PDB file of C-alpha atoms in Angstrom:
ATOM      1  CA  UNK A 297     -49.124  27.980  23.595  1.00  0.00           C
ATOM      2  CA  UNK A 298     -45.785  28.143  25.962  1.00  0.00           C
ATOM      3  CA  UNK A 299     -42.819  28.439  24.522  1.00  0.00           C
ATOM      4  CA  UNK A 300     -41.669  25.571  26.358  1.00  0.00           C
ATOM      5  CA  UNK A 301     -44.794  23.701  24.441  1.00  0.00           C
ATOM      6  CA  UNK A 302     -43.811  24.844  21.198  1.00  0.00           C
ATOM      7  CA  UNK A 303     -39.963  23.584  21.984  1.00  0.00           C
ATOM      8  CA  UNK A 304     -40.844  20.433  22.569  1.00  0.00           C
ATOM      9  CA  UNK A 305     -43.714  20.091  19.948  1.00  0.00           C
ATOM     10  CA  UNK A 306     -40.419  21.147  17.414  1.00  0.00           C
ATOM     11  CA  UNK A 307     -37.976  18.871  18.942  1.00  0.00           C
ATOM     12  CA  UNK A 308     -40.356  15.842  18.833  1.00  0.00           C
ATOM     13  CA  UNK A 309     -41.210  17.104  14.929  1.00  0.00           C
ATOM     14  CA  UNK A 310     -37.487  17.264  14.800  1.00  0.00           C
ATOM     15  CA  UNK A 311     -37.194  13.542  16.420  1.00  0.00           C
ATOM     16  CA  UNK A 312     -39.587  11.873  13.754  1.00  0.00           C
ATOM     17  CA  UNK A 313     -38.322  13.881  10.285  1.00  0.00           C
ATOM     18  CA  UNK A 314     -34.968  12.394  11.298  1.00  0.00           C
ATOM     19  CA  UNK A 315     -35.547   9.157  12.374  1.00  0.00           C
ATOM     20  CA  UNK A 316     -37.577   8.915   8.655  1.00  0.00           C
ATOM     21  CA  UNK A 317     -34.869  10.813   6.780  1.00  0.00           C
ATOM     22  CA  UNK A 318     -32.083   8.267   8.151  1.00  0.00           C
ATOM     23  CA  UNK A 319     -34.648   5.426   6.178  1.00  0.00           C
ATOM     24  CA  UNK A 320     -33.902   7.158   2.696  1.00  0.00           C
ATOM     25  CA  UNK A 321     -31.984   4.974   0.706  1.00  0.00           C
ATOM     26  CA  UNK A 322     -29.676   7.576  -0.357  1.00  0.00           C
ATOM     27  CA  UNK A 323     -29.261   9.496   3.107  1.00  0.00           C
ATOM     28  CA  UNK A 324     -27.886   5.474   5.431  1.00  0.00           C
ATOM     29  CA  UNK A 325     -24.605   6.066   4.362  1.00  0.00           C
ATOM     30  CA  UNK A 326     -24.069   9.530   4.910  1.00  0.00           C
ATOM     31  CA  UNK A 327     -26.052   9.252   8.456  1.00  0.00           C
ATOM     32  CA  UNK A 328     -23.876   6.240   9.435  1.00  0.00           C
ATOM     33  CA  UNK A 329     -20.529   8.388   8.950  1.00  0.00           C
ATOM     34  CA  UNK A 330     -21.976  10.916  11.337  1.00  0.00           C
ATOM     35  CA  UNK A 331     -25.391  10.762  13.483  1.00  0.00           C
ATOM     36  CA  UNK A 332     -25.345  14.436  15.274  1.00  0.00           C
ATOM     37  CA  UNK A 333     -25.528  16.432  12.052  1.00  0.00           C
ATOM     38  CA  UNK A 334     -27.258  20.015  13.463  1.00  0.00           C
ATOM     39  CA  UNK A 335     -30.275  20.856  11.705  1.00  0.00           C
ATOM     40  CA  UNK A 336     -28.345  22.829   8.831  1.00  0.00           C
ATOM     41  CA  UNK A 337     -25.850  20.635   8.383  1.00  0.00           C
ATOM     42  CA  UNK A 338     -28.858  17.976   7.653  1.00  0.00           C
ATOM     43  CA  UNK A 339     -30.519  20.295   5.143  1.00  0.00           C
ATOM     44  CA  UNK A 340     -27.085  20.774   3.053  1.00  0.00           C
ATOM     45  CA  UNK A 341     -26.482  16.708   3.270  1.00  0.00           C
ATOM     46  CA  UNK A 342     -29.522  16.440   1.631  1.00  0.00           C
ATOM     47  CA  UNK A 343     -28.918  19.210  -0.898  1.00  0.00           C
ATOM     48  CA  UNK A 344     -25.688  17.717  -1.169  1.00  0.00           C
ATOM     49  CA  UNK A 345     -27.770  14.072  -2.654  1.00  0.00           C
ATOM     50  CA  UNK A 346     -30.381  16.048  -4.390  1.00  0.00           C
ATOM     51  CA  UNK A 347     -33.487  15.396  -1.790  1.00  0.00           C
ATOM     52  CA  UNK A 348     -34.078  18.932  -2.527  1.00  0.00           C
ATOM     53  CA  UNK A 349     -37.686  18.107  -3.826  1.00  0.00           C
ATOM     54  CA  UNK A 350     -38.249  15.436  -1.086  1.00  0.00           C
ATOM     55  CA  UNK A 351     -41.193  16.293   0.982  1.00  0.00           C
ATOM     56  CA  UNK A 352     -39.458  15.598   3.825  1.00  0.00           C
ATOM     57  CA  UNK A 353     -36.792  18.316   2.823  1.00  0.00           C
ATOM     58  CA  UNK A 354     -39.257  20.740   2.453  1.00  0.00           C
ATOM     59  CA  UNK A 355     -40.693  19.602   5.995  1.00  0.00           C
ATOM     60  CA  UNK A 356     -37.505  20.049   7.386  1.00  0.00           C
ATOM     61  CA  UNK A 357     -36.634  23.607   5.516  1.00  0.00           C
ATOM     62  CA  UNK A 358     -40.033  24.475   7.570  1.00  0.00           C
ATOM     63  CA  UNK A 359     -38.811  23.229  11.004  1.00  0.00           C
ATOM     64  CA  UNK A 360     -36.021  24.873  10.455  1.00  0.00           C
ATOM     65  CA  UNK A 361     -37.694  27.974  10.062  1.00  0.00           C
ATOM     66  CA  UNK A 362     -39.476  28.001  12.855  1.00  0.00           C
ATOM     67  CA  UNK A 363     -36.909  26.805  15.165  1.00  0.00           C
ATOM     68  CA  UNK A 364     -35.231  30.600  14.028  1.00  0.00           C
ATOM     69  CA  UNK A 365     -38.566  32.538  14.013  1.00  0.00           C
ATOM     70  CA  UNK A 366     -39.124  31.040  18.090  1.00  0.00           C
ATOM     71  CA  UNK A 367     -35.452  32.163  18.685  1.00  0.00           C
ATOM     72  CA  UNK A 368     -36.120  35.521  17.591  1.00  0.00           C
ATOM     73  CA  UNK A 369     -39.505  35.942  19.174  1.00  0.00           C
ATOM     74  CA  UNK A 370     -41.320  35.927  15.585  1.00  0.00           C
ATOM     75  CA  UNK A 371     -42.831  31.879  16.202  1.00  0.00           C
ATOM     76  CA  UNK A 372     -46.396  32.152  15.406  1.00  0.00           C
ATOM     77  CA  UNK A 373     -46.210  35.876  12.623  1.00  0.00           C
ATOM     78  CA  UNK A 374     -46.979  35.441   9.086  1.00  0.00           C
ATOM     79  CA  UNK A 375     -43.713  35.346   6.671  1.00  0.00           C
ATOM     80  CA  UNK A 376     -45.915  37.047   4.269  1.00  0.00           C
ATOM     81  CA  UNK A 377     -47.691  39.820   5.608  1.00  0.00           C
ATOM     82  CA  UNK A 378     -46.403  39.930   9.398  1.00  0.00           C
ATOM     83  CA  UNK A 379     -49.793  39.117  11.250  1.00  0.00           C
ATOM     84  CA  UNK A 380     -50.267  36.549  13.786  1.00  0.00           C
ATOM     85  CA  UNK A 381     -51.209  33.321  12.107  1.00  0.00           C
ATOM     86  CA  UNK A 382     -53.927  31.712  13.183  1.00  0.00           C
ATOM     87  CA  UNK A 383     -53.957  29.320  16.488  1.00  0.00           C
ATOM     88  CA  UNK A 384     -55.985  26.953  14.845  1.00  0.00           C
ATOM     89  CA  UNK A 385     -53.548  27.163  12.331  1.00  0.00           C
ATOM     90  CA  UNK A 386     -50.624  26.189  14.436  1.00  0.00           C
ATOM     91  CA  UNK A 387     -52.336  23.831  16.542  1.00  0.00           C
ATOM     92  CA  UNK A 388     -52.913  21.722  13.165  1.00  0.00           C
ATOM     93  CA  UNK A 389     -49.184  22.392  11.861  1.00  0.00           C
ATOM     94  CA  UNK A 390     -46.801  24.020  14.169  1.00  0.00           C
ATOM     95  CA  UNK A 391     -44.643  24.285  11.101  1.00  0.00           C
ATOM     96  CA  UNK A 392     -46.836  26.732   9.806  1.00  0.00           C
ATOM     97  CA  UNK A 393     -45.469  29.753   8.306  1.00  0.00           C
ATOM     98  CA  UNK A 394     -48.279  31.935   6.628  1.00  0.00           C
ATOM     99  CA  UNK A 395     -51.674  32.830   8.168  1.00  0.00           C
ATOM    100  CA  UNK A 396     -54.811  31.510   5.760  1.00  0.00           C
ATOM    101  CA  UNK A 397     -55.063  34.568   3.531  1.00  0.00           C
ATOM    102  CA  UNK A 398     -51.256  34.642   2.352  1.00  0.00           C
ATOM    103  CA  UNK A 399     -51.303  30.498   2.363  1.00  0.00           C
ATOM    104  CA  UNK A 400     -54.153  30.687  -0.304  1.00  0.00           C
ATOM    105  CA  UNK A 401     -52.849  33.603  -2.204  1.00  0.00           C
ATOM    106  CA  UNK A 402     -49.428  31.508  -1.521  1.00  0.00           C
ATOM    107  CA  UNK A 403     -51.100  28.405  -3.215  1.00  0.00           C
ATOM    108  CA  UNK A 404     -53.035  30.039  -6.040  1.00  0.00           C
ATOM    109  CA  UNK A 405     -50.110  31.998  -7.158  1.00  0.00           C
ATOM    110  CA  UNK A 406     -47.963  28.745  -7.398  1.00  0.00           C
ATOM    111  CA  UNK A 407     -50.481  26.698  -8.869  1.00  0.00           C
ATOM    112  CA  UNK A 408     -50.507  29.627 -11.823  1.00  0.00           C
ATOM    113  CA  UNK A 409     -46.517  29.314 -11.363  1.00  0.00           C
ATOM    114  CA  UNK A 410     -46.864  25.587 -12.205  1.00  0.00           C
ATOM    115  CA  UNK A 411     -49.243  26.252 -15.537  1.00  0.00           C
ATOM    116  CA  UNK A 412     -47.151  28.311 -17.187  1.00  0.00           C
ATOM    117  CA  UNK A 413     -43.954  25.841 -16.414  1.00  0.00           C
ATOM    118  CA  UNK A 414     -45.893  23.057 -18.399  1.00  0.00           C
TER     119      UNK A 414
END
């Protein structure tokens, strides 16, 4: 995949996530004082009304971090353990941010996380 692709596979993630975070309830007003918020500014507005939890936070922590990993050449290498995720992977979530061994060991770790919270 181009860099060019992956740009404007982001930026039309990017398009949707805010066009559904400006329908929250508690994110209208703080969208109709200012609509160009950058992408971190949109993240701490959201921290700042306790979305923190929101899926769509957490979908837009993950754009975020990709948008930085394709600046610095890293788009597409495991946060994990550094190897190239898989295509497939990407081509199903260009969000993605850990190839399929760290993203179950990722997943069965936190589900053990989330027994012993309970």
């Amino acid at each position: 995949m181009s860099t060019n692709h992956i740009k404007q596979t982001l930026s039309e993630i990017e398009s949707e996530l805010r066009a559904k975070i400006g329908a929250l309830p508690e994110m209208q007003a703080k969208l109709m004082e200012q609509h160009d918020y950058s992408l971190c500014e949109l993240i701490q507005v959201m921290t700042d009304v306790h979305l923190c939890e929101h899926p769509l936070f957490i979908k837009l922590m993950s754009l975020d971090a990709a948008r930085c990993q394709l600046e610095i050449g890293l788009y597409g290498v495991c946060s994990d353990c550094e190897s190239e995720i898989e295509p497939e992977r990407l081509a199903s979530n260009p969000l993605e941010q850990r190839c399929l061994s760290c993203s179950n060991h990722f997943s069965q770790q936190h589900r053990q996380e989330l027994r012993l919270n309970h």
